[in-house]
GROMACS .gro file of N, CA and C in nm:
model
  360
    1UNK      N    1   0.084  -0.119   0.000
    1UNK     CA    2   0.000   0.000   0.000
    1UNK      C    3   0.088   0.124   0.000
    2UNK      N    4   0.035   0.251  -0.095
    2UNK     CA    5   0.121   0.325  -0.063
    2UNK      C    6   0.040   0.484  -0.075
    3UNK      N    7   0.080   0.555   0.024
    3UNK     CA    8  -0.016   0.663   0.032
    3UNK      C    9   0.050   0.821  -0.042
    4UNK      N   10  -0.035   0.857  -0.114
    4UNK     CA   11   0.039   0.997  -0.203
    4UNK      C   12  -0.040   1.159  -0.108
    5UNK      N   13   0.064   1.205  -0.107
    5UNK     CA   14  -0.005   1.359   0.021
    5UNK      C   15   0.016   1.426  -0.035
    6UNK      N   16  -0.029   1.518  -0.117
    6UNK     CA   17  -0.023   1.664  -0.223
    6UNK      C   18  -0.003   1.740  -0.111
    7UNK      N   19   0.083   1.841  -0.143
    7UNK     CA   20   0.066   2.019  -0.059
    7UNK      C   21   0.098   2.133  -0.172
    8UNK      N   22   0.096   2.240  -0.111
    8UNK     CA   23   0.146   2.347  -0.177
    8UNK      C   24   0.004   2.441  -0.282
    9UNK      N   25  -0.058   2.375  -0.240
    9UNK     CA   26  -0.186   2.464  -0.341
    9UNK      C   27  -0.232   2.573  -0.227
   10UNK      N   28  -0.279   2.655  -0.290
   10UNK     CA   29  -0.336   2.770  -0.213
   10UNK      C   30  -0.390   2.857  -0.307
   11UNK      N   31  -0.434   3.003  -0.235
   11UNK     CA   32  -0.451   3.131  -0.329
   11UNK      C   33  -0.357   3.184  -0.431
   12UNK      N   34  -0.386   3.245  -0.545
   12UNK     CA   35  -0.288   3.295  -0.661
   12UNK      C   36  -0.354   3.397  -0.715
   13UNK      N   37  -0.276   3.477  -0.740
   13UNK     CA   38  -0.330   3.645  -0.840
   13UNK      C   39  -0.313   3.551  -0.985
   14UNK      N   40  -0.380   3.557  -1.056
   14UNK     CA   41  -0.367   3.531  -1.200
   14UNK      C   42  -0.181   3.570  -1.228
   15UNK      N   43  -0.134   3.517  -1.313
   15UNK     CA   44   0.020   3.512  -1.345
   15UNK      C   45   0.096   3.515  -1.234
   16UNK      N   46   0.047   3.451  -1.110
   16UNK     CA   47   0.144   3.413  -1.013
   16UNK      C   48   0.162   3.246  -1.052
   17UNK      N   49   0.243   3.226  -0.947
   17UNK     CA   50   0.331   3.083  -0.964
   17UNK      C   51   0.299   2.979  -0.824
   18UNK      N   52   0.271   2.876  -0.841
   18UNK     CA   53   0.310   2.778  -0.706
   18UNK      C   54   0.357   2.613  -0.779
   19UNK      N   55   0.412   2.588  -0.636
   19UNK     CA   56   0.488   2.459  -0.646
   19UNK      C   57   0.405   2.387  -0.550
   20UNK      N   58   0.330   2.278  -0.657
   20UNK     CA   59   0.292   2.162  -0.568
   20UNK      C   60   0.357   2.063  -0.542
   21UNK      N   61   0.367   1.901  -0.462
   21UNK     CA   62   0.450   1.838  -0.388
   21UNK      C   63   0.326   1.773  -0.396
   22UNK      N   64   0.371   1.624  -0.398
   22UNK     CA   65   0.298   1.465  -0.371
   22UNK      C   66   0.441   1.351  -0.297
   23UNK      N   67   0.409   1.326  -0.157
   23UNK     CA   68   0.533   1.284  -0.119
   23UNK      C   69   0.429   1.129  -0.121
   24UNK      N   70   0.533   1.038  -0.159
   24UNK     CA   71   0.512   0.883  -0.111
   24UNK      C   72   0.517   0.848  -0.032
   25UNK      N   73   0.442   0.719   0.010
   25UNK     CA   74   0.460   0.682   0.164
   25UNK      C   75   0.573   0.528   0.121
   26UNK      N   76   0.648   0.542  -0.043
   26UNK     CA   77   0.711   0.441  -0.038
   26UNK      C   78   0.749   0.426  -0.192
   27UNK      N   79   0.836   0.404  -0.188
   27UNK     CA   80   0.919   0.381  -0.355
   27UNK      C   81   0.850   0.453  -0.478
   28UNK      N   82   0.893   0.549  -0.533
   28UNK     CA   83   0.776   0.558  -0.673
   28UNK      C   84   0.911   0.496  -0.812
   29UNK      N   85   0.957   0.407  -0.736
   29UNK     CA   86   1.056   0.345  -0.895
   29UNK      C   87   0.935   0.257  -0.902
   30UNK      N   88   0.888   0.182  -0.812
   30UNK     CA   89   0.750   0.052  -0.838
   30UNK      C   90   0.669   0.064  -0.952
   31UNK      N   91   0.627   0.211  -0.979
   31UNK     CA   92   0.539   0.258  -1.104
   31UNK      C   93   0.600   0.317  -1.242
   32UNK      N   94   0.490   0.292  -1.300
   32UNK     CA   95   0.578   0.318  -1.447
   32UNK      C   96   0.568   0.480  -1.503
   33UNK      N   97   0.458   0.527  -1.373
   33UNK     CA   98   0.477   0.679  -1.367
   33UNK      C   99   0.390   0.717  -1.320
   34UNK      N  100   0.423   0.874  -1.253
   34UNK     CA  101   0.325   0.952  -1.159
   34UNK      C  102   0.276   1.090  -1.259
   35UNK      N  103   0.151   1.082  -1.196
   35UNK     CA  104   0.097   1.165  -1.275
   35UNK      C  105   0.040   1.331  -1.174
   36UNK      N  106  -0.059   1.410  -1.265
   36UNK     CA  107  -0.095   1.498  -1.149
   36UNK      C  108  -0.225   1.539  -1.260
   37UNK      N  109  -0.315   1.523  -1.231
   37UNK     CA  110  -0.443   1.553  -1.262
   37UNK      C  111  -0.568   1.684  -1.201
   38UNK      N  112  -0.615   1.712  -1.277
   38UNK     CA  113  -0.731   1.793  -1.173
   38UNK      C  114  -0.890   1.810  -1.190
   39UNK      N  115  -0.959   1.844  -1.124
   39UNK     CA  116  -1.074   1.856  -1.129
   39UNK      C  117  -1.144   1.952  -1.124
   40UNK      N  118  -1.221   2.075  -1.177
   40UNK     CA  119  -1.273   2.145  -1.133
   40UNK      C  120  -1.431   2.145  -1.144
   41UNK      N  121  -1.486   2.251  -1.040
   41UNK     CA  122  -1.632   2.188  -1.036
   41UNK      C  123  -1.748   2.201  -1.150
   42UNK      N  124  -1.786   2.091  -1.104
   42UNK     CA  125  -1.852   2.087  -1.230
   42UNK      C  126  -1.778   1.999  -1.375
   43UNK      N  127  -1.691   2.008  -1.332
   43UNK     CA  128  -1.633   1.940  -1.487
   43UNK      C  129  -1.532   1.774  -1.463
   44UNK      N  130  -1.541   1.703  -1.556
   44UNK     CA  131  -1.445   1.592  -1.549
   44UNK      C  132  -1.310   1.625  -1.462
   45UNK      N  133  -1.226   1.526  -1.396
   45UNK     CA  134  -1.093   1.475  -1.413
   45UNK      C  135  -1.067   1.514  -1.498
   46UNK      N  136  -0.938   1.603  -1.545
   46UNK     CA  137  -0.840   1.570  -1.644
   46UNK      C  138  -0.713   1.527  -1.612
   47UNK      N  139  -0.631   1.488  -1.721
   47UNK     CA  140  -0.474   1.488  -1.671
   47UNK      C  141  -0.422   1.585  -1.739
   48UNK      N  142  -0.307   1.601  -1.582
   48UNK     CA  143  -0.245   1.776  -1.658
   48UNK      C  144  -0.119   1.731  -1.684
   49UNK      N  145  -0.045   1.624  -1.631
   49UNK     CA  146   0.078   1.631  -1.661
   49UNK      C  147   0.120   1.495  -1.609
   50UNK      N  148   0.212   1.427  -1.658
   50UNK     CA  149   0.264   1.272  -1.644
   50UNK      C  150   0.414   1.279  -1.662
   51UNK      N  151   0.497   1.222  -1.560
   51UNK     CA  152   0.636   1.185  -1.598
   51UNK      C  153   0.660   1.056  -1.585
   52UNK      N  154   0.691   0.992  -1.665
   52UNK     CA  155   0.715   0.828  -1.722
   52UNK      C  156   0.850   0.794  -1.656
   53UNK      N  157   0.855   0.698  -1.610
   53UNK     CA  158   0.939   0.626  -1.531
   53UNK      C  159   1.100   0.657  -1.623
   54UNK      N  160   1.141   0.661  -1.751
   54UNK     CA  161   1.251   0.695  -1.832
   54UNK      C  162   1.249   0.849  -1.821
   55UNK      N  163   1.185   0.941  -1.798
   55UNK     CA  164   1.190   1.057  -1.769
   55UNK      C  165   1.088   1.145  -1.881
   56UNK      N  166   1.073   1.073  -1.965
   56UNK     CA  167   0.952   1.151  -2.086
   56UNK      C  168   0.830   1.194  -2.004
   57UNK      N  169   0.807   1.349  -2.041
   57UNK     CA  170   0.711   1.418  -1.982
   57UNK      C  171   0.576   1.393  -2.093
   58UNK      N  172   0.475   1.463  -2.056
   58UNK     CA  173   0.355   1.462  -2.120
   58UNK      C  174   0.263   1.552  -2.053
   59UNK      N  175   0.220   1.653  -2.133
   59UNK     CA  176   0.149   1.747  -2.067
   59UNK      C  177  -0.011   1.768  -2.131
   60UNK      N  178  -0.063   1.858  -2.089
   60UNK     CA  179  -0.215   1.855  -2.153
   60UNK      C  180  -0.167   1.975  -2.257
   61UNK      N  181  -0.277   2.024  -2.348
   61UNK     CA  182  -0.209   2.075  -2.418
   61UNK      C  183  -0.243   2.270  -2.365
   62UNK      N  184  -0.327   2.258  -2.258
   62UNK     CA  185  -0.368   2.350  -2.169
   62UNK      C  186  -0.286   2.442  -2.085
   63UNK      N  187  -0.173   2.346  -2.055
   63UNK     CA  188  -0.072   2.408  -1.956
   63UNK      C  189   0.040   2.382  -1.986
   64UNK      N  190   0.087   2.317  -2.112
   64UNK     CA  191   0.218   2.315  -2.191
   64UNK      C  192   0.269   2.486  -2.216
   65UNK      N  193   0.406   2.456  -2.184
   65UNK     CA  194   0.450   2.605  -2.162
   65UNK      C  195   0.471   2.682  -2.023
   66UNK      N  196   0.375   2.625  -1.925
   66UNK     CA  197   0.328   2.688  -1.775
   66UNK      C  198   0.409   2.600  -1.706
   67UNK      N  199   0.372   2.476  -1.746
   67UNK     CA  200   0.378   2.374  -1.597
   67UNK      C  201   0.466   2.291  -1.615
   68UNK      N  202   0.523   2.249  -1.523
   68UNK     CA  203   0.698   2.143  -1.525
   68UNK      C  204   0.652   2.026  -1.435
   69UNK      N  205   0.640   1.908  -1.424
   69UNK     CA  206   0.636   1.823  -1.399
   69UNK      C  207   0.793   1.742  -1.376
   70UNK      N  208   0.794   1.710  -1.267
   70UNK     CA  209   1.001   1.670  -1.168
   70UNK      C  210   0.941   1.584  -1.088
   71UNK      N  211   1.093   1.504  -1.039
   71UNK     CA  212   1.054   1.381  -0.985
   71UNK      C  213   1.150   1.399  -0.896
   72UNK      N  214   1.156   1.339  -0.793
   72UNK     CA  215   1.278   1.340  -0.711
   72UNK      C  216   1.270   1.194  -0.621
   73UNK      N  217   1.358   1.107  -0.712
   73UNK     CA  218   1.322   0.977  -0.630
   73UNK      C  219   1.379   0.956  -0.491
   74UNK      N  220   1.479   1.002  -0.462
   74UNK     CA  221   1.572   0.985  -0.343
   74UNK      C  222   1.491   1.040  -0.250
   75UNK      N  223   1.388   1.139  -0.259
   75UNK     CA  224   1.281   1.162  -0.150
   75UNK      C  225   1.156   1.138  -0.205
   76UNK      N  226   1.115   1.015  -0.313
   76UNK     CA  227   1.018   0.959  -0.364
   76UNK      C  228   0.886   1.045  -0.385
   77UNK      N  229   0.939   1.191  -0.407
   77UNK     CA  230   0.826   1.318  -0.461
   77UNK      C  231   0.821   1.330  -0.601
   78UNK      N  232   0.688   1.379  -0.569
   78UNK     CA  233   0.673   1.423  -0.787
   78UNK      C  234   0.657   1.583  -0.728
   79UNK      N  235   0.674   1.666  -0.797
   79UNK     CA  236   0.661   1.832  -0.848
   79UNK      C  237   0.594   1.876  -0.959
   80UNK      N  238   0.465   1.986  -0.888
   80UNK     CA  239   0.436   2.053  -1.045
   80UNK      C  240   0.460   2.219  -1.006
   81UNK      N  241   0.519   2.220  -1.100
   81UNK     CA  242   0.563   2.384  -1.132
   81UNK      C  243   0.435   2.412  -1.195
   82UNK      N  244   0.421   2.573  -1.146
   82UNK     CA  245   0.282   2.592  -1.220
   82UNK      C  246   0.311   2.737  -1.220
   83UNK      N  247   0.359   2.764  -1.359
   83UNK     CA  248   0.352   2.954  -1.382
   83UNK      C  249   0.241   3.014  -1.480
   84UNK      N  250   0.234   3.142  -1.465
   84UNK     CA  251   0.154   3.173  -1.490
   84UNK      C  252   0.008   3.171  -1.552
   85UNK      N  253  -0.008   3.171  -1.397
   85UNK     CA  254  -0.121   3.014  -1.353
   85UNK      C  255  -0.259   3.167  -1.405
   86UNK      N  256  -0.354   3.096  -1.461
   86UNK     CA  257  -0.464   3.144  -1.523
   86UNK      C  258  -0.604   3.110  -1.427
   87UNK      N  259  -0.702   3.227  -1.456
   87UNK     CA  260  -0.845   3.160  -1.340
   87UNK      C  261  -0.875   3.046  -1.377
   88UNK      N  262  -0.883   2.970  -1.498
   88UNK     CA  263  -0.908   2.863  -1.551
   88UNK      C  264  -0.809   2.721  -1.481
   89UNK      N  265  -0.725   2.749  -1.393
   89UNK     CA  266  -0.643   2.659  -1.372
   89UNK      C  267  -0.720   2.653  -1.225
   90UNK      N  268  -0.817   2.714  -1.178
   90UNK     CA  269  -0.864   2.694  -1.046
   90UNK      C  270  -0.901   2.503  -1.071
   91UNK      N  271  -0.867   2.454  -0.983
   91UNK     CA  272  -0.932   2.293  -0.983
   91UNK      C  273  -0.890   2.253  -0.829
   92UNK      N  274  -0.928   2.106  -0.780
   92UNK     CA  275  -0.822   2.022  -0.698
   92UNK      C  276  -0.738   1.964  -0.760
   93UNK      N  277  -0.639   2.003  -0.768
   93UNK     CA  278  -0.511   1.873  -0.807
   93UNK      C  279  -0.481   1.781  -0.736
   94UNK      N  280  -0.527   1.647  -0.811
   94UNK     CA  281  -0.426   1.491  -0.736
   94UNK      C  282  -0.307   1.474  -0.824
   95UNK      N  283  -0.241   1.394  -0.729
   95UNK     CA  284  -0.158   1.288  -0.827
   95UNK      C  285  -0.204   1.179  -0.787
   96UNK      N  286  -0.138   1.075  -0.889
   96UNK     CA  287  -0.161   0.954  -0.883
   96UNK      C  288  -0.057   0.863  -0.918
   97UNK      N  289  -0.097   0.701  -0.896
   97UNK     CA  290   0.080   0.670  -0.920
   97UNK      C  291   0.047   0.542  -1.011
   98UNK      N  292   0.063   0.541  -1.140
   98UNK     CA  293  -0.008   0.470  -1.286
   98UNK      C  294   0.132   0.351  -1.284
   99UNK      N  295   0.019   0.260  -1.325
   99UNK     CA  296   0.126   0.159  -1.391
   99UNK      C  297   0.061   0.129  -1.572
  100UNK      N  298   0.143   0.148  -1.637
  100UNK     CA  299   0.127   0.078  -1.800
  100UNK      C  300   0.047  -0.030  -1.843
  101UNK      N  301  -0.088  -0.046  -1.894
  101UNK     CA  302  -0.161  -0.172  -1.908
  101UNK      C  303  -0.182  -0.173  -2.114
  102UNK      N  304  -0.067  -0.195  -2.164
  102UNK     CA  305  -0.113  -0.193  -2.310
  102UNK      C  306  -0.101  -0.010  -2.355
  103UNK      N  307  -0.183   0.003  -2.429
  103UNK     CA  308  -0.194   0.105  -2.450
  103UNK      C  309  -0.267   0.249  -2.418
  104UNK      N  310  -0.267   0.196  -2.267
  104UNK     CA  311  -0.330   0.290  -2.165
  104UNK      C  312  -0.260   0.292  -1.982
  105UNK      N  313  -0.339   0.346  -1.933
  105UNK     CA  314  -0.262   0.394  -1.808
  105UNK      C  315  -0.382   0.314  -1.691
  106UNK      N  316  -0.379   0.210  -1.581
  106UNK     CA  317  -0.411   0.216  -1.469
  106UNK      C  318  -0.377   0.325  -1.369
  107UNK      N  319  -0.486   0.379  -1.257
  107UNK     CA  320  -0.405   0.484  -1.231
  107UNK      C  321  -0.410   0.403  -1.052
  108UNK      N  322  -0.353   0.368  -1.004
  108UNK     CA  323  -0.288   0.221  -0.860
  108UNK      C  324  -0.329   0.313  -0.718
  109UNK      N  325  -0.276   0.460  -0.769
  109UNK     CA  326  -0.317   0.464  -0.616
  109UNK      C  327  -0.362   0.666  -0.632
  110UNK      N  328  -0.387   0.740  -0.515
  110UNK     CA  329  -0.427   0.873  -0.577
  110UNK      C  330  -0.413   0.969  -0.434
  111UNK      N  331  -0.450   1.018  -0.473
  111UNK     CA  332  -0.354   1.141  -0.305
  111UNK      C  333  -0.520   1.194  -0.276
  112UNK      N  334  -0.525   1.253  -0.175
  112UNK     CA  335  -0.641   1.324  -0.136
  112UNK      C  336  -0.674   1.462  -0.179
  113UNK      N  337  -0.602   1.514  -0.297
  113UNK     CA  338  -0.619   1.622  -0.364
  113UNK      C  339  -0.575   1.769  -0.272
  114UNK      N  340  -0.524   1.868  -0.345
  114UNK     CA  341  -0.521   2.026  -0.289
  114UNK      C  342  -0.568   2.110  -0.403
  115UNK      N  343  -0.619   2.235  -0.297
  115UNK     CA  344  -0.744   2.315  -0.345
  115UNK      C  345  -0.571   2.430  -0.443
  116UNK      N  346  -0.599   2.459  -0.552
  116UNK     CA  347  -0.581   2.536  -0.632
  116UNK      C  348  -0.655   2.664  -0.665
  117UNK      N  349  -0.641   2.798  -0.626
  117UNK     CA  350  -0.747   2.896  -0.665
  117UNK      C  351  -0.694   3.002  -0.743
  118UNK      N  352  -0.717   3.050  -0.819
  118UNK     CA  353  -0.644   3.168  -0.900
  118UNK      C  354  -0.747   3.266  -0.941
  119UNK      N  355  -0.740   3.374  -0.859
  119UNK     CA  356  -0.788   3.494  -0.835
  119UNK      C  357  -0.756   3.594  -0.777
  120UNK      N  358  -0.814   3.703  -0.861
  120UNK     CA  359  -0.797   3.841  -0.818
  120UNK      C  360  -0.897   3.908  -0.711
   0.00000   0.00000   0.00000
């Protein structure tokens, strides 16, 4: 079992910046990659950003340009950089920790989400 804890979301002025954090409660080499997704109300899950176990990123095509997705295995964290963050980026962000099934993604385990707000 392994538990994912997001921090770092909070309030933002439109074109401000924050750094979110998903720490493991245990190895993220196990998965074939961590992801960071969000939700806002009213609307689907999406995925915003994925780093693949070889290091290939993948972003939505929403926040390509903004957002950096980092890994830091030696303290088994994922990172999302998030600049100039837009009202539209208001959501909860999870991560999650995917393993490879064919030509799609299981997503194994998922964090309890942080509130993201971007406003003036």
């Amino acid at each position: 079992q392994v538990q994912l804890v997001e921090s770092g979301g909070g309030l933002v002025q439109p074109g401000g910046s924050l750094r979110l954090s998903c720490a493991a409660s245990g190895s993220i080499f196990r998965f074939d990659a961590m992801a960071w997704h969000r939700q806002a109300p009213g609307k689907q899950r999406e995925l915003v950003a994925r780093i693949i176990s070889g290091g290939r990123t993948v972003y939505a095509d929403s926040v390509k340009g903004r957002f950096t997705i980092s890994r830091d295995n030696a303290k088994n964290t994922v990172y999302l950089q998030m600049n100039s963050l837009k009202p539209e980026d208001t959501a909860v962000y999870y991560c999650s920790a995917d393993r490879a099934t064919g030509s799609s993604w299981r997503y194994d385990y998922w964090g309890q989400g942080t509130q993201v707000t971007v406003s003036s």
